[in-house]
CSV table of C-alpha atoms in Angstrom, one decimal:
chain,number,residue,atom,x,y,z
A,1356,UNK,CA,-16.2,7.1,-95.1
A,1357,UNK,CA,-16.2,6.3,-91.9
A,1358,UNK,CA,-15.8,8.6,-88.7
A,1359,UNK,CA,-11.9,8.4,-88.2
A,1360,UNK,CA,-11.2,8.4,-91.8
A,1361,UNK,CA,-13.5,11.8,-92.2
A,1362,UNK,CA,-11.1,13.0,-89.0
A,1363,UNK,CA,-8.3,12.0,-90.9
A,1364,UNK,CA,-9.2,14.0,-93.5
A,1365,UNK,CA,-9.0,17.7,-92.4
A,1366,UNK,CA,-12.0,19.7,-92.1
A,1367,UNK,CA,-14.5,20.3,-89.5
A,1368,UNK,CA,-17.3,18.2,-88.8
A,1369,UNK,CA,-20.4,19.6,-87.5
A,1370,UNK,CA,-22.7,17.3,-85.3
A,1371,UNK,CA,-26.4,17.9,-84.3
A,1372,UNK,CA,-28.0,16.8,-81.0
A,1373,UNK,CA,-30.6,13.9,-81.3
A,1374,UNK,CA,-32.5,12.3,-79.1
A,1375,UNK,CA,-34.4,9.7,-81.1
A,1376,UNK,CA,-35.1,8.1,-84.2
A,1377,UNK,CA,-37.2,10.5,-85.2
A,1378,UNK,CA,-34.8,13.4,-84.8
A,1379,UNK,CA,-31.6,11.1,-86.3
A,1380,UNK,CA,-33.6,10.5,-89.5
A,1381,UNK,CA,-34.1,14.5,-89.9
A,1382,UNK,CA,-30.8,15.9,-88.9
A,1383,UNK,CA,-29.0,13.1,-91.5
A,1384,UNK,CA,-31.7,14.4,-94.4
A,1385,UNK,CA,-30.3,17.9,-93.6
A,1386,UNK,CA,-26.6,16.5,-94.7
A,1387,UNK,CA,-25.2,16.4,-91.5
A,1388,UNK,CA,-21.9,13.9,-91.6
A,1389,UNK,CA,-22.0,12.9,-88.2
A,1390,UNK,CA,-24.6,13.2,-85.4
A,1391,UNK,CA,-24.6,13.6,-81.6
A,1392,UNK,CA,-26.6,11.0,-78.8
A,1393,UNK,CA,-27.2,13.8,-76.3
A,1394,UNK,CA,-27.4,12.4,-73.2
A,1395,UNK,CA,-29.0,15.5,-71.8
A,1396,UNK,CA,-31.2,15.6,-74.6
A,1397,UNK,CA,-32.3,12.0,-73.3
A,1398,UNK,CA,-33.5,13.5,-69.9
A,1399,UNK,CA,-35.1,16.1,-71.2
A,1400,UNK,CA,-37.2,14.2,-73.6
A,1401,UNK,CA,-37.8,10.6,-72.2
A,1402,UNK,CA,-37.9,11.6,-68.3
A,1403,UNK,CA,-38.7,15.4,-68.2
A,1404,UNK,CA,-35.7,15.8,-65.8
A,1405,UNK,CA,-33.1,17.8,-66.1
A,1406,UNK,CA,-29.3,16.3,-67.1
A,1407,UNK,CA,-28.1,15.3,-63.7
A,1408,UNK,CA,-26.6,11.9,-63.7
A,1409,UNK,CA,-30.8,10.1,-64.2
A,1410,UNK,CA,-30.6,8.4,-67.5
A,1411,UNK,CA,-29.2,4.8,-66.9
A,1412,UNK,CA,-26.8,3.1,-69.8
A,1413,UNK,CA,-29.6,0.4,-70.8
A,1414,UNK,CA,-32.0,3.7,-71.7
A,1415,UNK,CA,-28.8,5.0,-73.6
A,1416,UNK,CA,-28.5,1.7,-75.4
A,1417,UNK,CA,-31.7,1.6,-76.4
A,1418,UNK,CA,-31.5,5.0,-78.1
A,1419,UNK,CA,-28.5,3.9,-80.3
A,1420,UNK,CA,-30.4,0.3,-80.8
A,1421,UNK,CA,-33.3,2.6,-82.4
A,1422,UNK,CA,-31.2,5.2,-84.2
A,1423,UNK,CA,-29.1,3.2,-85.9
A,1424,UNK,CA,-31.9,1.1,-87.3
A,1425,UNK,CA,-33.3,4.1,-88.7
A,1426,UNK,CA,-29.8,6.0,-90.0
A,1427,UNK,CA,-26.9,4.5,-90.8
A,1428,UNK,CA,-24.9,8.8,-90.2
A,1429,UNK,CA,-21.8,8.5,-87.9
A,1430,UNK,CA,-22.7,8.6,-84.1
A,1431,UNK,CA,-21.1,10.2,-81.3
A,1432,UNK,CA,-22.9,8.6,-77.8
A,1433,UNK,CA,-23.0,10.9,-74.7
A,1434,UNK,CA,-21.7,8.2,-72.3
A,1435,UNK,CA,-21.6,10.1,-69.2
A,1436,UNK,CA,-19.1,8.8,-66.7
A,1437,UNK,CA,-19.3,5.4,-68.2
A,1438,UNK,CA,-21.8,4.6,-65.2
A,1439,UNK,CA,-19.1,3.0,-63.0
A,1440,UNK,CA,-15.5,2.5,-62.4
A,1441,UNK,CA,-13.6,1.1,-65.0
A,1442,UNK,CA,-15.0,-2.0,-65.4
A,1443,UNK,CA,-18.7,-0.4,-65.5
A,1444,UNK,CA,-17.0,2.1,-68.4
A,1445,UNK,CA,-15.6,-1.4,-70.4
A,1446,UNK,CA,-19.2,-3.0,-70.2
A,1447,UNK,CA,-20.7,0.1,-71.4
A,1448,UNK,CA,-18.4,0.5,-74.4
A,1449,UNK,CA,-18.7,-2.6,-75.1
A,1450,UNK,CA,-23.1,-2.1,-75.2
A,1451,UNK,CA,-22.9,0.7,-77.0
A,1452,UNK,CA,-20.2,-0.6,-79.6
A,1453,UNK,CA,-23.0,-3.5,-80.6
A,1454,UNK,CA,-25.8,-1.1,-80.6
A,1455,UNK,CA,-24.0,0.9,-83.4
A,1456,UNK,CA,-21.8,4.0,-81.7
A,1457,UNK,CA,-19.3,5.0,-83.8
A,1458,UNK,CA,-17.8,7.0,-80.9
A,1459,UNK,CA,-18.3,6.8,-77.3
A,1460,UNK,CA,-17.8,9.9,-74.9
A,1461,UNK,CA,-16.8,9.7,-71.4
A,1462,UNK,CA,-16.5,12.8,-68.9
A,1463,UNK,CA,-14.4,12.6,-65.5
A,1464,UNK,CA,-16.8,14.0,-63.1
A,1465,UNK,CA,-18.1,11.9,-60.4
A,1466,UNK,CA,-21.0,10.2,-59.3
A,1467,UNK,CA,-24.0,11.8,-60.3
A,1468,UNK,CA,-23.3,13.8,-63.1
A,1469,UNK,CA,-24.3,16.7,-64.1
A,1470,UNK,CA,-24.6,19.1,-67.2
A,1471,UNK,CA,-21.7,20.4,-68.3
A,1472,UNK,CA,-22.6,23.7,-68.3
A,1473,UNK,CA,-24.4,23.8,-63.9
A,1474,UNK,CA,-22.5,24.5,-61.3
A,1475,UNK,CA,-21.1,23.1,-58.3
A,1476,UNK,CA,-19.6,20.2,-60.7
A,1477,UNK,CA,-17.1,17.6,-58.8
A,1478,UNK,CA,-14.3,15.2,-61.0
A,1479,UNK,CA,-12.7,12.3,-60.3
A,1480,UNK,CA,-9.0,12.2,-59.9
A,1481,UNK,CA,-6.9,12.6,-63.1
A,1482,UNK,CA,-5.4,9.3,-62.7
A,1483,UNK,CA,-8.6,7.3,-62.1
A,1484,UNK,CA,-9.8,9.0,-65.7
A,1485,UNK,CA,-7.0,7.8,-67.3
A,1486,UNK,CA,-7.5,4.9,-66.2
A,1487,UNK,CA,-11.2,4.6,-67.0
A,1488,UNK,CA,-10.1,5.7,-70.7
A,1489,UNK,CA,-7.4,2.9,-70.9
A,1490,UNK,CA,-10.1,0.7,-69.9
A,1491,UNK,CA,-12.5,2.4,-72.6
A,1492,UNK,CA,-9.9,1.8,-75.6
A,1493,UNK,CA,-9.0,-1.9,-74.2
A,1494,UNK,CA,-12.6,-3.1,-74.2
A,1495,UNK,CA,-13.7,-1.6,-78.2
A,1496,UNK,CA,-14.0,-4.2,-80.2
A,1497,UNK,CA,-12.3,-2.2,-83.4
A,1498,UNK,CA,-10.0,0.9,-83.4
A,1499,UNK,CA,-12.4,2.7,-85.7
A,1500,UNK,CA,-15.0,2.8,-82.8
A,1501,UNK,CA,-13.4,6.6,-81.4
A,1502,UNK,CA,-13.2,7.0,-77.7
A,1503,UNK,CA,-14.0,10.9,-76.9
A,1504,UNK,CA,-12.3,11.7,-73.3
A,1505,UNK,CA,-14.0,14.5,-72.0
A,1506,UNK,CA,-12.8,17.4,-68.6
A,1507,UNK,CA,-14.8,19.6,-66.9
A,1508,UNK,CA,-11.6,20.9,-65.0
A,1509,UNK,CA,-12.4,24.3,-66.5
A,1510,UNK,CA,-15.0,25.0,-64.0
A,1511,UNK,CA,-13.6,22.5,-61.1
A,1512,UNK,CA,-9.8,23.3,-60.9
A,1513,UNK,CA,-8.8,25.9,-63.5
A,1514,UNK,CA,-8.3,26.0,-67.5
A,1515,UNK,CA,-4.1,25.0,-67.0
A,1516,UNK,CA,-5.6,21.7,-65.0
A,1517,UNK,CA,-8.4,20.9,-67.7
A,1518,UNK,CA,-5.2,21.2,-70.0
A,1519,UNK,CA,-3.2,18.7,-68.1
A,1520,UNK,CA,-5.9,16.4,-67.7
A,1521,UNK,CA,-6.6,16.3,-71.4
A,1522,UNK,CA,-3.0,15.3,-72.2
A,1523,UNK,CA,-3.1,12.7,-69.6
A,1524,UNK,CA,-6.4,11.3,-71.6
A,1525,UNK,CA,-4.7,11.6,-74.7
A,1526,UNK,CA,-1.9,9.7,-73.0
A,1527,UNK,CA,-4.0,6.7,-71.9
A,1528,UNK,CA,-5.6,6.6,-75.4
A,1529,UNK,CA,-8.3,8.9,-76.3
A,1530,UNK,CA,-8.9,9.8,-80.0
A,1531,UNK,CA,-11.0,12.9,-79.4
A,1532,UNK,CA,-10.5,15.5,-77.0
A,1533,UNK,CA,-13.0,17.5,-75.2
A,1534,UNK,CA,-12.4,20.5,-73.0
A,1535,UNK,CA,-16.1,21.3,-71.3
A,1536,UNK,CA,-17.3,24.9,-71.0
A,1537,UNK,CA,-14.2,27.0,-71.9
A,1538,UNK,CA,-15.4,30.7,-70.9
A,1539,UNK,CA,-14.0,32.9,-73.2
A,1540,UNK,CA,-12.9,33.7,-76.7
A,1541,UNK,CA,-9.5,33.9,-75.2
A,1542,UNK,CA,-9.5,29.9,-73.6
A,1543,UNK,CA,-10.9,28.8,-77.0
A,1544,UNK,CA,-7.8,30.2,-78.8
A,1545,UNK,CA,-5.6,28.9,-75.3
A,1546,UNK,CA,-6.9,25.1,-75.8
A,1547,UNK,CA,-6.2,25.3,-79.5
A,1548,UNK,CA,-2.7,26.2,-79.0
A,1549,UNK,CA,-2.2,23.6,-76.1
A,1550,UNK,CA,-3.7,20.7,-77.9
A,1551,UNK,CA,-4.3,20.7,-81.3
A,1552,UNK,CA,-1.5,18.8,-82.1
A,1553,UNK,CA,-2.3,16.0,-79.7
A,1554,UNK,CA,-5.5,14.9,-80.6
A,1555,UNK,CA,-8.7,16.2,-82.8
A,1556,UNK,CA,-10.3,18.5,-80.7
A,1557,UNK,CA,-14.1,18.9,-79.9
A,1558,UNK,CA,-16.1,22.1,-79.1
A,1559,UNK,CA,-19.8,22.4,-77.4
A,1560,UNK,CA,-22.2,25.0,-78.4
A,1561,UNK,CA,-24.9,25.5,-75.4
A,1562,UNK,CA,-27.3,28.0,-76.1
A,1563,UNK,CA,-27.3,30.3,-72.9
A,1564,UNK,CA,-24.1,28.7,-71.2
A,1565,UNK,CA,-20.4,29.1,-70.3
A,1566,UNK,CA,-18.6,29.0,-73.7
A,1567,UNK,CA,-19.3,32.2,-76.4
A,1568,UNK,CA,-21.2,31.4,-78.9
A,1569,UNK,CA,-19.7,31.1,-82.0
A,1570,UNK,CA,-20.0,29.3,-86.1
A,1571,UNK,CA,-19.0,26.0,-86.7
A,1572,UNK,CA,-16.6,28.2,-89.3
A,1573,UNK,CA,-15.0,29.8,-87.1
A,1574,UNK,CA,-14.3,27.8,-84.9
A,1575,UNK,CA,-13.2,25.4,-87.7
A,1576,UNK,CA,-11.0,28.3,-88.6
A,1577,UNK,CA,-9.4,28.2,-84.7
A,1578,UNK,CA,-8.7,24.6,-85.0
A,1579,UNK,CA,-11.4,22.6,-83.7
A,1580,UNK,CA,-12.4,19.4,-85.4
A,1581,UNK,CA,-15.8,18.3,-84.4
A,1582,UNK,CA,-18.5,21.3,-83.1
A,1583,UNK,CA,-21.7,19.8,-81.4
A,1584,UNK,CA,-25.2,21.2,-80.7
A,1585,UNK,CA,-25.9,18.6,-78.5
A,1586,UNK,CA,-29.4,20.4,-76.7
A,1587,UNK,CA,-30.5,22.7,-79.5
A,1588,UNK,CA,-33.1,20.4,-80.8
A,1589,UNK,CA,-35.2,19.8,-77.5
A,1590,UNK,CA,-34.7,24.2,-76.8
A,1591,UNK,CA,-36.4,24.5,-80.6
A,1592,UNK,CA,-39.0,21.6,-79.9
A,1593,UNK,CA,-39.7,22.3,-76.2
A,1594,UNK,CA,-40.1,26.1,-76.9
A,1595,UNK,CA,-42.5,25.1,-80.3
A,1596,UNK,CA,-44.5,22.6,-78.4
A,1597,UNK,CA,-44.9,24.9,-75.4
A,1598,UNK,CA,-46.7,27.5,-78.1
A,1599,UNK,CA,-48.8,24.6,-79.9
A,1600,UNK,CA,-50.4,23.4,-76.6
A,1601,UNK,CA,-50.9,26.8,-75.5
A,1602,UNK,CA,-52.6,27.9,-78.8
A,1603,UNK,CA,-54.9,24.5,-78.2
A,1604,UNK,CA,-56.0,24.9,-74.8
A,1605,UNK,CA,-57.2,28.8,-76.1
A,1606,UNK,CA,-59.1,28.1,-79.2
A,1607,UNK,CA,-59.5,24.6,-78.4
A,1608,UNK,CA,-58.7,23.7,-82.6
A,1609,UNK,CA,-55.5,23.8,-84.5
A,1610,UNK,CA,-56.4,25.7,-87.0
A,1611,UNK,CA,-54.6,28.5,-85.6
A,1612,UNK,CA,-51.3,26.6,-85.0
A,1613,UNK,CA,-51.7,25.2,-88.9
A,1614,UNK,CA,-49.0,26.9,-90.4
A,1615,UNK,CA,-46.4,26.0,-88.0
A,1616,UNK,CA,-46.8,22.6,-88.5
A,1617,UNK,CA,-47.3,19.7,-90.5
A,1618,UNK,CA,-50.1,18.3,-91.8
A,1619,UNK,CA,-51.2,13.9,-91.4
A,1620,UNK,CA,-50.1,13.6,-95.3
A,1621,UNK,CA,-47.1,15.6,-95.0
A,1622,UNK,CA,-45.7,14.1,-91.9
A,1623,UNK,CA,-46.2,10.4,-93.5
A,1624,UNK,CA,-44.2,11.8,-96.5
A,1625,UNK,CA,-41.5,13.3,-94.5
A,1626,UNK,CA,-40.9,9.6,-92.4
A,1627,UNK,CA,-41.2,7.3,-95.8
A,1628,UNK,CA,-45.0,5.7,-94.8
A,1629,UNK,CA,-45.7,5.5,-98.7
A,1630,UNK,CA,-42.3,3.7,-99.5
A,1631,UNK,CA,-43.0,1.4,-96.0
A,1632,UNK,CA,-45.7,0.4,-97.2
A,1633,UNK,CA,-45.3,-0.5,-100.7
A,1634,UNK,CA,-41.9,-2.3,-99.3
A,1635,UNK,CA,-44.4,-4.8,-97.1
A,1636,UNK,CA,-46.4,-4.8,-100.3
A,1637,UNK,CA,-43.8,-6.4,-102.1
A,1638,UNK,CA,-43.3,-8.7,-99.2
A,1639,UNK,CA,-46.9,-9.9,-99.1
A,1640,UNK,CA,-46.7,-10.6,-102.9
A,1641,UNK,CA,-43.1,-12.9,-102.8
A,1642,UNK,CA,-44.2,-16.1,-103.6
A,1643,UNK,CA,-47.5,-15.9,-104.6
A,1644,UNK,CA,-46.7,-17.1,-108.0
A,1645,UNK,CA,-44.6,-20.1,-107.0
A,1646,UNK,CA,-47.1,-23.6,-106.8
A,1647,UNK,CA,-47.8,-25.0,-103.9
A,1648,UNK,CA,-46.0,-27.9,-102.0
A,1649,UNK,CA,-48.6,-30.5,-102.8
A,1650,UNK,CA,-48.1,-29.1,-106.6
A,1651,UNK,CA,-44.7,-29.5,-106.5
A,1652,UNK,CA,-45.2,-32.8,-105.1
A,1653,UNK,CA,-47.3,-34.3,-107.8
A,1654,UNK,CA,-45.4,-33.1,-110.5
């Protein structure tokens, strides 16, 4: 099933942050039915930086590229601001469409970015969105490639504005609908009622930032379609890895750490080095049976 027909369905879909292949192949063993390309999680794993407008579309790409060899799960792309104008925003759909996104997000802040959930955040005029979307839904090569549009008016010009800029997206062509950083309980049920009928909506859950945490359930139960935990992953990792090296650099073994992680046999299991393995086996044998051209030949 693919993404838009699962939308179609009803239902709430929950999607995991990744970051790499890795983290893709373990969040789609979990059951997830769709996952999420982080682009924050990208600059906090592959440049140690902090999500403010660093990661360029080619180091997006090539995420997708390496994911989608590895897991064949639904992927929603963090696209940023498209990189560009309009034209920039139609070459990058257009990348990330071959590289295997399923859906491709685009916000309306300006040039550089930054996380959703920082301050001092500055958009790009309603209009010139729109526009940029238009441009977004023009350049996909199919309709079941989903274009997320994406406001972070909340913060910038009010919650009624955010509203108004997500019907205008939704006019120009959007299939998903993304309201950044709501602040309340109250905004949640707010957006809900203002745009539920007009497209799927989507919901971000950030650890520590503007909107109230809440379950997928419940906010299933509200009306949103599609709940992300886009940086969860790196917090759990960063916060685990930060207690591993610290464990080493005291007792200078691992032995310590040994429980809380696995061991060379059990990692190989858990990424499919046995059934690699014997699938180049099976490779190296093809043909070894068959004669050889100068048998062939004199027969």
């Amino acid at each position: 099933m693919t993404l838009k027909q699962r939308l179609d369905s009803g239902g709430t879909i929950v999607a995991p942050g990744v970051y790499d292949a890795l983290t893709a192949s373990l969040a789609a063993a979990a059951g997830f039915e769709a996952l999420y390309l982080s682009g924050a999680a990208i600059a906090y794993t592959r440049l140690g930086r902090p999500d403010i407008g660093l990661v360029t579309m080619s180091e997006v790409a090539d995420v997708i590229t390496l994911v989608r060899d590895r897991v064949p799960t639904p992927l929603i792309v963090d696209a940023d601001n498209g990189y560009g104008n309009a034209l920039n925003v139609q070459r990058t759909v257009r990348l990330f469409e071959r590289a295997g996104a399923t859906a491709i997000q685009l916000e309306d802040q300006s040039f550089p970015k930054r996380c959703g959930h920082l301050r001092d955040k500055t958009l790009i005029p309603a209009a010139e969105m729109a526009g940029k979307v238009k441009a977004a839904v023009d350049a996909r090569a199919g309709d079941e490639t989903l274009i997320v549009a994406r406001t972070d008016a909340v913060a910038v010009e009010g919650f009624e504005r955010a509203v108004e800029r997500a019907r205008l997206y939704a006019e120009a062509g959007a299939d998903v609908l993304f309201v950044e950083a709501p602040r309340s309980r109250d905004q949640l049920d707010r957006l809900v009622a203002a745009l539920a009928g007009t497209r799927p909506l989507l919901v971000n859950m950030v650890e520590g930032g503007d909107t109230p945490l809440m379950p997928a359930a419940e906010l299933g139960a509200l009306g949103f379609r599609i709940v992300i935990f886009p940086g969860g992953i790196v917090r759990a990792l960063a916060r685990t890895a930060q207690a591993y090296y610290a464990s080493l650099a005291a007792t200078g073994t691992n032995a310590s750490f040994a429980d809380r992680m696995f061991d060379f046999s059990a990692l190989n299991a858990l990424i499919g080095t046995p059934e690699m393995l014997a699938l180049g086996a099976g490779y190296d044998d093809f043909g070894r049976d068959r004669p050889r051209d100068n048998e062939e030949t004199a027969a």
